[in-house]
CSV table of C-alpha atoms and ligand atoms in Angstrom, one decimal:
chain,number,residue,atom,x,y,z
G,1,MET,CA,-47.3,17.2,-73.2
G,2,SER,CA,-50.7,18.1,-74.2
G,3,LEU,CA,-51.4,14.3,-74.8
G,4,ILE,CA,-50.7,13.5,-71.3
G,5,ALA,CA,-53.0,17.0,-70.1
G,6,ASN,CA,-55.5,16.0,-72.4
G,7,ILE,CA,-56.0,12.1,-71.3
G,8,ILE,CA,-54.8,11.8,-67.8
G,9,ARG,CA,-57.3,12.6,-64.7
G,10,PRO,CA,-56.1,15.2,-62.5
G,11,GLU,CA,-56.2,13.1,-59.6
G,12,VAL,CA,-53.6,11.2,-61.3
G,13,LEU,CA,-51.5,13.8,-62.5
G,14,ASP,CA,-51.4,15.0,-58.9
G,15,LEU,CA,-49.9,11.9,-57.6
G,16,ALA,CA,-46.9,10.6,-57.1
G,17,ALA,CA,-46.1,6.8,-57.9
G,18,TYR,CA,-45.2,4.3,-55.1
G,19,HIS,CA,-41.5,4.8,-54.5
G,20,VAL,CA,-39.8,1.8,-53.8
G,21,PRO,CA,-35.8,2.3,-53.2
G,22,ASP,CA,-33.4,0.5,-54.6
G,23,SER,CA,-32.1,-2.1,-52.0
G,24,VAL,CA,-29.6,-4.5,-54.1
G,25,GLY,CA,-26.9,-5.6,-51.8
G,26,PHE,CA,-28.3,-3.8,-49.0
G,27,VAL,CA,-29.5,-5.2,-45.2
G,28,LYS,CA,-32.9,-4.8,-45.9
G,29,LEU,CA,-35.1,-3.7,-43.2
G,30,ASP,CA,-37.6,-1.1,-44.6
G,31,ALA,CA,-40.6,-3.2,-45.7
G,32,MET,CA,-41.6,-5.6,-43.3
G,33,GLU,CA,-40.5,-8.7,-45.1
G,34,ASN,CA,-39.7,-11.9,-43.1
G,35,PRO,CA,-36.1,-12.4,-43.5
G,36,TYR,CA,-36.0,-16.4,-43.5
G,37,THR,CA,-35.8,-17.9,-47.1
G,38,LEU,CA,-36.9,-21.7,-47.8
G,39,SER,CA,-34.8,-24.8,-46.4
G,40,ALA,CA,-33.1,-26.7,-49.4
G,41,ASP,CA,-36.0,-29.6,-49.0
G,42,LEU,CA,-38.7,-27.4,-49.0
G,43,GLN,CA,-37.5,-25.5,-52.2
G,44,GLN,CA,-37.3,-28.8,-53.7
G,45,ALA,CA,-40.6,-29.7,-52.8
G,46,LEU,CA,-42.0,-26.9,-53.9
G,47,ALA,CA,-40.2,-26.9,-57.2
G,48,THR,CA,-42.1,-30.3,-57.9
G,49,ARG,CA,-45.1,-28.9,-56.8
G,50,LEU,CA,-44.8,-25.8,-59.1
G,51,ALA,CA,-43.8,-28.0,-62.1
G,52,LYS,CA,-47.1,-29.7,-62.3
G,53,VAL,CA,-49.0,-26.6,-62.6
G,54,ALA,CA,-50.8,-26.3,-65.9
G,55,LEU,CA,-49.6,-23.0,-67.1
G,56,ASN,CA,-51.7,-22.9,-70.3
G,57,ARG,CA,-54.8,-22.9,-68.4
G,58,TYR,CA,-56.5,-19.9,-66.6
G,59,PRO,CA,-57.0,-20.7,-62.7
G,60,VAL,CA,-60.1,-22.4,-61.9
G,61,PRO,CA,-62.0,-19.3,-60.9
G,62,SER,CA,-64.0,-20.3,-57.6
G,63,TYR,CA,-60.3,-20.8,-56.0
G,64,SER,CA,-61.9,-23.2,-53.7
G,65,GLY,CA,-59.1,-25.2,-52.8
G,66,LEU,CA,-57.1,-22.1,-51.9
G,67,LYS,CA,-59.8,-20.6,-50.0
G,68,THR,CA,-60.1,-24.0,-48.0
G,69,ALA,CA,-56.4,-23.6,-47.2
G,70,ILE,CA,-56.5,-20.2,-46.0
G,71,LYS,CA,-59.8,-20.8,-43.8
G,72,GLN,CA,-58.3,-24.0,-42.6
G,73,GLN,CA,-54.5,-22.7,-41.8
G,74,LEU,CA,-55.1,-19.0,-41.1
G,75,GLY,CA,-57.9,-19.0,-38.6
G,76,VAL,CA,-60.7,-17.8,-40.4
G,77,PRO,CA,-64.4,-19.3,-39.4
G,78,GLN,CA,-65.1,-21.8,-42.1
G,79,ASP,CA,-68.9,-20.2,-42.5
G,80,TYR,CA,-67.3,-17.1,-44.0
G,81,ASP,CA,-66.3,-16.6,-47.5
G,82,LEU,CA,-63.5,-15.0,-48.7
G,83,VAL,CA,-62.6,-12.4,-51.4
G,84,LEU,CA,-59.0,-13.1,-52.8
G,85,GLY,CA,-56.6,-9.9,-53.8
G,86,ASN,CA,-53.3,-9.6,-55.5
G,87,GLY,CA,-51.7,-8.7,-52.2
G,88,SER,CA,-54.3,-6.7,-49.9
G,89,ASP,CA,-53.4,-3.5,-52.1
G,90,GLU,CA,-55.6,-5.1,-54.6
G,91,LEU,CA,-58.1,-5.7,-52.2
G,92,ILE,CA,-58.2,-1.8,-51.1
G,93,SER,CA,-58.5,-0.6,-54.8
G,94,MET,CA,-61.4,-3.2,-55.1
G,95,VAL,CA,-63.4,-1.8,-52.0
G,96,SER,CA,-62.4,1.5,-53.4
G,97,MET,CA,-63.9,0.8,-56.7
G,98,ALA,CA,-67.0,-0.5,-55.6
G,99,CYS,CA,-67.9,2.2,-53.0
G,100,ALA,CA,-66.9,5.3,-55.0
G,101,LYS,CA,-70.1,7.1,-55.5
G,102,ALA,CA,-70.2,10.7,-56.0
G,103,GLY,CA,-69.2,12.2,-52.7
G,104,ALA,CA,-68.3,9.2,-50.7
G,105,LYS,CA,-65.3,9.4,-48.3
G,106,VAL,CA,-62.7,7.5,-47.1
G,107,LEU,CA,-61.6,7.9,-43.5
G,108,ALA,CA,-58.6,6.5,-41.8
G,109,PRO,CA,-56.1,7.6,-38.8
G,110,LEU,CA,-53.0,9.3,-39.8
G,111,PRO,CA,-50.1,8.3,-39.9
G,112,GLY,CA,-51.3,5.4,-41.1
G,113,PHE,CA,-50.8,2.9,-44.5
G,114,VAL,CA,-50.3,5.1,-47.5
G,115,MET,CA,-52.4,3.1,-50.0
G,116,TYR,CA,-55.7,3.9,-48.0
G,117,ALA,CA,-55.5,7.8,-49.1
G,118,MET,CA,-54.1,7.1,-52.5
G,119,SER,CA,-56.4,4.5,-53.8
G,120,ALA,CA,-59.1,6.7,-52.2
G,121,ARG,CA,-58.2,9.5,-54.2
G,122,LEU,CA,-57.6,7.2,-57.6
G,123,ALA,CA,-61.1,6.4,-57.2
G,124,GLY,CA,-62.1,10.1,-57.1
G,125,MET,CA,-63.2,9.7,-53.4
G,126,GLN,CA,-62.0,12.3,-50.8
G,127,PHE,CA,-59.8,10.9,-48.0
G,128,VAL,CA,-60.4,12.2,-44.3
G,129,GLY,CA,-57.3,11.5,-42.0
G,130,VAL,CA,-57.6,11.8,-38.3
G,131,PRO,CA,-54.3,12.6,-36.7
G,132,LEU,CA,-53.3,10.1,-33.9
G,133,ASN,CA,-52.4,11.4,-30.2
G,134,ALA,CA,-49.0,12.7,-29.8
G,135,ASP,CA,-48.1,9.3,-28.1
G,136,LEU,CA,-49.6,7.6,-31.3
G,137,THR,CA,-52.5,6.4,-29.8
G,138,LEU,CA,-56.1,6.7,-31.6
G,139,ASP,CA,-58.0,10.0,-30.5
G,140,LEU,CA,-61.3,8.3,-30.3
G,141,ALA,CA,-63.2,11.7,-29.8
G,142,ALA,CA,-61.5,12.9,-33.0
G,143,MET,CA,-62.3,9.8,-34.9
G,144,LEU,CA,-66.0,10.2,-33.6
G,145,ALA,CA,-66.4,13.5,-34.4
G,146,ALA,CA,-65.0,13.0,-37.8
G,147,ILE,CA,-67.4,10.1,-38.4
G,148,ALA,CA,-70.6,12.1,-37.3
G,149,GLU,CA,-69.0,14.9,-39.7
G,150,HIS,CA,-67.8,13.0,-42.7
G,151,ARG,CA,-70.2,9.7,-42.6
G,152,PRO,CA,-67.3,8.0,-44.4
G,153,ALA,CA,-68.3,4.9,-46.8
G,154,ILE,CA,-65.2,3.4,-45.5
G,155,THR,CA,-63.2,3.5,-42.5
G,156,TYR,CA,-59.7,1.6,-42.2
G,157,LEU,CA,-58.0,0.3,-38.8
G,158,ALA,CA,-54.8,-1.2,-39.4
G,159,TYR,CA,-54.8,-3.4,-36.4
G,160,PRO,CA,-51.6,-3.0,-35.5
G,161,ASN,CA,-51.0,0.3,-37.3
G,162,ASN,CA,-48.3,0.9,-40.1
G,163,PRO,CA,-45.9,2.9,-39.4
G,164,THR,CA,-46.5,3.0,-35.7
G,165,GLY,CA,-47.0,-0.5,-34.8
G,166,THR,CA,-49.6,0.5,-32.2
G,167,LEU,CA,-52.7,-1.8,-31.3
G,168,TYR,CA,-55.7,0.2,-31.1
G,169,GLU,CA,-58.0,-0.4,-27.8
G,170,VAL,CA,-60.8,-2.8,-28.3
G,171,ALA,CA,-63.4,-0.6,-26.8
G,172,ASP,CA,-62.3,2.4,-29.1
G,173,ILE,CA,-62.9,0.1,-32.3
G,174,GLU,CA,-66.1,-1.2,-30.9
G,175,ALA,CA,-67.3,2.6,-30.4
G,176,ILE,CA,-66.1,3.5,-34.2
G,177,LEU,CA,-68.0,0.3,-35.5
G,178,ARG,CA,-71.2,1.4,-33.9
G,179,ALA,CA,-70.7,4.9,-34.5
G,180,VAL,CA,-70.4,4.1,-38.7
G,181,GLY,CA,-73.3,2.0,-38.3
G,182,ASP,CA,-74.9,1.2,-41.7
G,183,THR,CA,-73.7,4.3,-43.4
G,184,GLY,CA,-70.2,2.6,-43.9
G,185,VAL,CA,-68.1,-0.5,-43.5
G,186,VAL,CA,-64.9,-0.6,-41.1
G,187,ILE,CA,-61.8,-2.3,-42.6
G,188,LEU,CA,-59.6,-4.0,-40.1
G,189,ASP,CA,-56.6,-4.4,-41.9
G,190,GLU,CA,-54.7,-7.2,-40.0
G,191,ALA,CA,-51.6,-7.2,-42.3
G,192,TYR,CA,-49.6,-7.5,-39.3
G,193,GLN,CA,-51.8,-10.0,-37.4
G,194,PRO,CA,-48.9,-13.0,-37.4
G,195,PHE,CA,-47.1,-10.8,-34.8
G,196,SER,CA,-50.0,-9.6,-32.9
G,197,PRO,CA,-51.8,-11.1,-30.0
G,198,VAL,CA,-55.0,-10.0,-30.9
G,199,SER,CA,-57.7,-10.1,-34.1
G,200,PHE,CA,-61.2,-9.1,-34.7
G,201,MET,CA,-61.6,-12.4,-36.7
G,202,SER,CA,-64.0,-13.9,-33.8
G,203,ARG,CA,-66.1,-10.6,-33.7
G,204,LEU,CA,-67.5,-10.9,-37.4
G,205,GLY,CA,-71.0,-12.3,-36.7
G,206,GLU,CA,-71.2,-9.2,-34.3
G,207,PHE,CA,-70.8,-6.3,-36.4
G,208,ASP,CA,-72.6,-6.2,-40.2
G,209,ASN,CA,-70.3,-3.5,-41.2
G,210,LEU,CA,-67.1,-5.0,-40.3
G,211,LEU,CA,-64.5,-6.5,-42.8
G,212,VAL,CA,-61.2,-8.2,-41.6
G,213,MET,CA,-58.5,-7.9,-44.3
G,214,ARG,CA,-55.2,-10.2,-44.3
G,215,THR,CA,-52.5,-10.7,-46.3
G,216,VAL,CA,-49.6,-13.4,-46.5
G,217,SER,CA,-46.8,-10.9,-47.1
G,218,LYS,CA,-45.5,-10.5,-43.7
G,219,LEU,CA,-46.1,-14.0,-42.4
G,220,GLY,CA,-43.1,-14.5,-45.1
G,221,LEU,CA,-44.9,-14.7,-49.0
G,222,ALA,CA,-44.7,-11.1,-49.6
G,223,GLY,CA,-43.4,-12.2,-53.0
G,224,ILE,CA,-46.4,-14.4,-54.5
G,225,ARG,CA,-48.9,-11.2,-53.8
G,226,LEU,CA,-51.7,-12.8,-52.0
G,227,GLY,CA,-54.5,-10.9,-49.6
G,228,TYR,CA,-57.6,-12.1,-48.6
G,229,MET,CA,-60.8,-10.3,-47.0
G,230,THR,CA,-63.9,-11.6,-44.9
G,231,GLY,CA,-67.0,-10.2,-43.5
G,232,SER,CA,-71.0,-10.6,-44.4
G,233,GLN,CA,-71.5,-12.3,-47.5
G,234,ALA,CA,-73.8,-9.7,-48.6
G,235,LEU,CA,-70.8,-7.3,-48.8
G,236,LEU,CA,-68.4,-9.8,-50.2
G,237,GLU,CA,-70.8,-10.7,-53.0
G,238,GLN,CA,-70.3,-6.9,-54.4
G,239,PHE,CA,-66.7,-6.4,-53.8
G,240,GLU,CA,-66.3,-10.0,-56.0
G,241,LYS,CA,-68.1,-8.2,-58.6
G,242,VAL,CA,-65.3,-5.6,-59.0
G,243,ARG,CA,-62.4,-8.4,-58.9
G,244,PRO,CA,-60.5,-8.7,-61.9
G,245,PRO,CA,-61.0,-12.4,-63.4
G,246,TYR,CA,-58.2,-14.5,-62.6
G,247,ASN,CA,-56.5,-11.9,-60.3
G,248,ILE,CA,-54.7,-14.7,-58.3
G,249,ASN,CA,-52.6,-16.5,-60.7
G,250,VAL,CA,-51.9,-20.5,-61.2
G,251,LEU,CA,-48.2,-20.3,-59.5
G,252,THR,CA,-49.3,-17.8,-56.5
G,253,GLU,CA,-52.4,-20.2,-56.1
G,254,ALA,CA,-50.1,-23.2,-56.1
G,255,ALA,CA,-47.2,-21.9,-54.1
G,256,ALA,CA,-49.8,-20.6,-51.6
G,257,GLU,CA,-51.5,-23.8,-51.2
G,258,PHE,CA,-48.0,-25.4,-50.7
G,259,MET,CA,-46.8,-22.9,-48.4
G,260,LEU,CA,-49.8,-23.1,-46.0
G,261,GLU,CA,-49.4,-27.1,-45.8
G,262,GLN,CA,-46.1,-25.9,-44.2
G,263,VAL,CA,-47.7,-23.0,-41.9
G,264,ALA,CA,-45.9,-24.3,-38.8
G,265,VAL,CA,-42.9,-23.2,-40.4
G,266,LEU,CA,-43.8,-19.9,-41.0
G,267,ASP,CA,-45.4,-19.7,-37.6
G,268,ALA,CA,-42.3,-20.8,-35.9
G,269,GLN,CA,-40.2,-17.6,-38.1
G,270,ALA,CA,-43.2,-15.5,-36.7
G,271,ALA,CA,-42.5,-16.5,-33.3
G,272,GLN,CA,-38.7,-15.9,-33.7
G,273,LEU,CA,-39.4,-12.7,-35.1
G,274,CYS,CA,-41.6,-11.6,-31.9
G,275,ALA,CA,-38.7,-12.8,-29.6
G,276,GLN,CA,-36.3,-10.8,-31.7
G,277,ARG,CA,-38.7,-7.5,-31.6
G,278,GLY,CA,-38.4,-7.8,-27.8
G,279,VAL,CA,-34.5,-8.0,-27.7
G,280,LEU,CA,-34.3,-5.3,-30.1
G,281,THR,CA,-36.6,-2.9,-28.0
G,282,GLU,CA,-34.3,-3.5,-25.3
G,283,ALA,CA,-31.4,-3.0,-26.8
G,284,LEU,CA,-32.5,0.3,-28.7
G,285,ALA,CA,-34.3,1.6,-25.5
G,286,ARG,CA,-31.1,1.6,-23.7
G,287,LEU,CA,-29.2,4.1,-26.4
G,288,PRO,CA,-29.4,7.7,-25.1
G,289,GLY,CA,-32.1,9.9,-26.9
G,290,VAL,CA,-33.6,6.9,-28.7
G,291,THR,CA,-37.8,6.7,-28.2
G,292,VAL,CA,-38.8,3.1,-29.0
G,293,PHE,CA,-42.8,2.9,-29.5
G,294,PRO,CA,-44.7,0.2,-28.5
G,295,SER,CA,-45.1,-2.5,-31.2
G,296,ALA,CA,-47.3,-5.5,-32.1
G,297,ALA,CA,-46.1,-5.8,-35.5
G,298,ASN,CA,-42.7,-6.9,-37.0
G,299,PHE,CA,-41.1,-3.7,-37.3
G,300,LEU,CA,-40.1,-0.8,-34.7
G,301,LEU,CA,-40.8,2.5,-34.9
G,302,ILE,CA,-38.3,4.8,-33.1
G,303,ARG,CA,-37.7,8.7,-32.6
G,304,VAL,CA,-33.9,9.7,-32.6
G,305,PRO,CA,-32.2,13.3,-32.5
G,306,GLN,CA,-31.3,14.0,-36.0
G,307,ALA,CA,-33.1,11.1,-37.8
G,308,GLU,CA,-32.2,12.6,-41.3
G,309,GLN,CA,-28.1,12.2,-40.7
G,310,VAL,CA,-28.5,8.6,-39.0
G,311,PHE,CA,-30.8,7.3,-42.0
G,312,ALA,CA,-28.2,8.7,-44.1
G,313,LYS,CA,-25.1,7.2,-42.2
G,314,LEU,CA,-26.9,3.5,-42.1
G,315,VAL,CA,-27.5,3.9,-46.2
G,316,LYS,CA,-23.3,4.3,-46.4
G,317,GLN,CA,-23.1,1.1,-44.5
G,318,LYS,CA,-25.6,-0.6,-46.8
G,319,ILE,CA,-28.5,-1.0,-44.2
G,320,LEU,CA,-31.7,0.3,-45.2
G,321,VAL,CA,-34.4,1.3,-42.9
G,322,LYS,CA,-37.7,3.4,-43.6
G,323,ASN,CA,-37.3,7.3,-42.7
G,324,VAL,CA,-40.7,8.3,-42.2
G,325,GLY,CA,-39.9,11.5,-40.8
G,326,LYS,CA,-41.6,13.6,-43.6
G,327,MET,CA,-44.6,11.1,-43.9
G,328,HIS,CA,-46.6,13.1,-40.9
G,329,VAL,CA,-45.8,15.9,-38.5
G,330,LEU,CA,-46.1,13.2,-35.5
G,331,LEU,CA,-43.4,11.2,-37.1
G,332,GLU,CA,-40.9,14.0,-37.1
G,333,ASN,CA,-37.4,12.6,-36.6
G,334,CYS,CA,-39.0,8.8,-36.6
G,335,LEU,CA,-37.4,5.7,-38.4
G,336,ARG,CA,-39.2,2.5,-39.1
G,337,ILE,CA,-37.1,-0.9,-38.8
G,338,THR,CA,-38.2,-4.1,-39.9
G,339,VAL,CA,-37.3,-6.8,-37.3
G,340,SER,CA,-35.0,-9.2,-38.9
G,341,THR,CA,-32.6,-12.3,-37.8
G,342,PRO,CA,-30.6,-11.9,-35.0
G,343,GLU,CA,-27.5,-11.4,-37.0
G,344,GLU,CA,-29.1,-8.8,-39.2
G,345,ASN,CA,-30.3,-7.1,-36.3
G,346,SER,CA,-27.1,-7.1,-34.6
G,347,LEU,CA,-25.6,-5.3,-37.8
G,348,PHE,CA,-28.0,-2.8,-37.9
G,349,LEU,CA,-27.5,-2.2,-34.0
G,350,ASP,CA,-23.9,-1.7,-34.2
G,351,ALA,CA,-24.2,0.8,-37.2
G,352,PHE,CA,-27.2,2.4,-35.7
G,353,SER,CA,-25.2,3.1,-32.2
G,354,ALA,CA,-22.2,4.2,-34.4
G,355,SER,CA,-24.1,6.5,-36.2
G,356,LEU,CA,-26.2,8.5,-33.2
F,1,LIG,N1,-51.8,-3.2,-45.1
F,1,LIG,C1,-51.0,-2.7,-44.2
F,1,LIG,C2,-51.1,-2.0,-43.0
F,1,LIG,C3,-49.5,-2.8,-44.8
F,1,LIG,O1,-48.5,-2.2,-44.1
F,1,LIG,C4,-49.4,-3.4,-46.0
F,1,LIG,C5,-48.1,-3.4,-46.4
F,1,LIG,N2,-47.0,-2.6,-46.4
F,1,LIG,C6,-50.4,-3.6,-46.7
F,1,LIG,C7,-51.8,-3.6,-46.1
F,1,LIG,C8,-50.3,-4.4,-48.1
F,1,LIG,O2,-50.0,-5.7,-48.2
F,1,LIG,P1,-49.6,-6.4,-49.4
F,1,LIG,O3,-50.5,-5.7,-50.6
F,1,LIG,O4,-48.5,-6.8,-49.7
F,1,LIG,O5,-51.0,-7.7,-49.1
């Protein structure tokens, strides 16, 4: 054991590895995946495309074809460059690595996406979490006070937020961007943008410290691992320096280019999931004792008495949701449920009602 103590940094010793439960054979409603698989025709066309990929060659370092496809199909202004990540998780690590000066801090509302804190600590930065209000809306006064006190190098706002599904007020985000000013960057993490009516992508020109980060994961391509981030060229140039060379592999690149040609299919699925979100919200809200929080994402956060027992009963019936009750005091007795197909949503609703 002394070898471990001798070589591993204390921040790493203190961390728990990102835990992903075994889900084989489960109705999987825990990870905000798109439940729809590719049609047989698309599978065939994709196979033909991937068969032509030169596996013996490194990717073309500029990724210019992929970047153009992302900009054209996913609503990024043409005059902005992109930094690509192996999932937005890698973008978060890259930003941490670039900004981890001695004493630099990272700030985000809590409960929020766990990788913000984890990545900050791994990079040796202090993480400052600012609790949301009890109704899970943003506590703007607390955010502004924390920004004034800590002058964070990085402020994350997931828009909409995970695990709450909440959309913060546009005016609150503007106030945070102004308060941070030129002492830090504000990263609007729009991972759930395919299900949300709003985005800050069109506001990039107004704020030098604004970065917009997105992923193709929730749109239906979680398996290929691809995230992208945009903002001022001066900032992107610095993050580009810490991007691992060839971090997007040729299969991801080719699969993403192919699927972006078919983006209408994915958009239609997102629209179906938004409709199902409404159906599921209404059905859950009718159940006695269940609170459903408003969501602009492809999942619902609900509060239910005895959530631990409900979760365990669902697991027995091979339905996996996310038990977030221990993540933060504000989430006591809360479960997070990914919106799925009408069939899987019904299976969940039946098992859930029976478990109450
Ligand atoms: N940001 C938020 C808010 C998320 O919820 C997630 C996934 N849970 C991510 C980023 C990471 O997405 P990925 O690494 O799959 O791109």
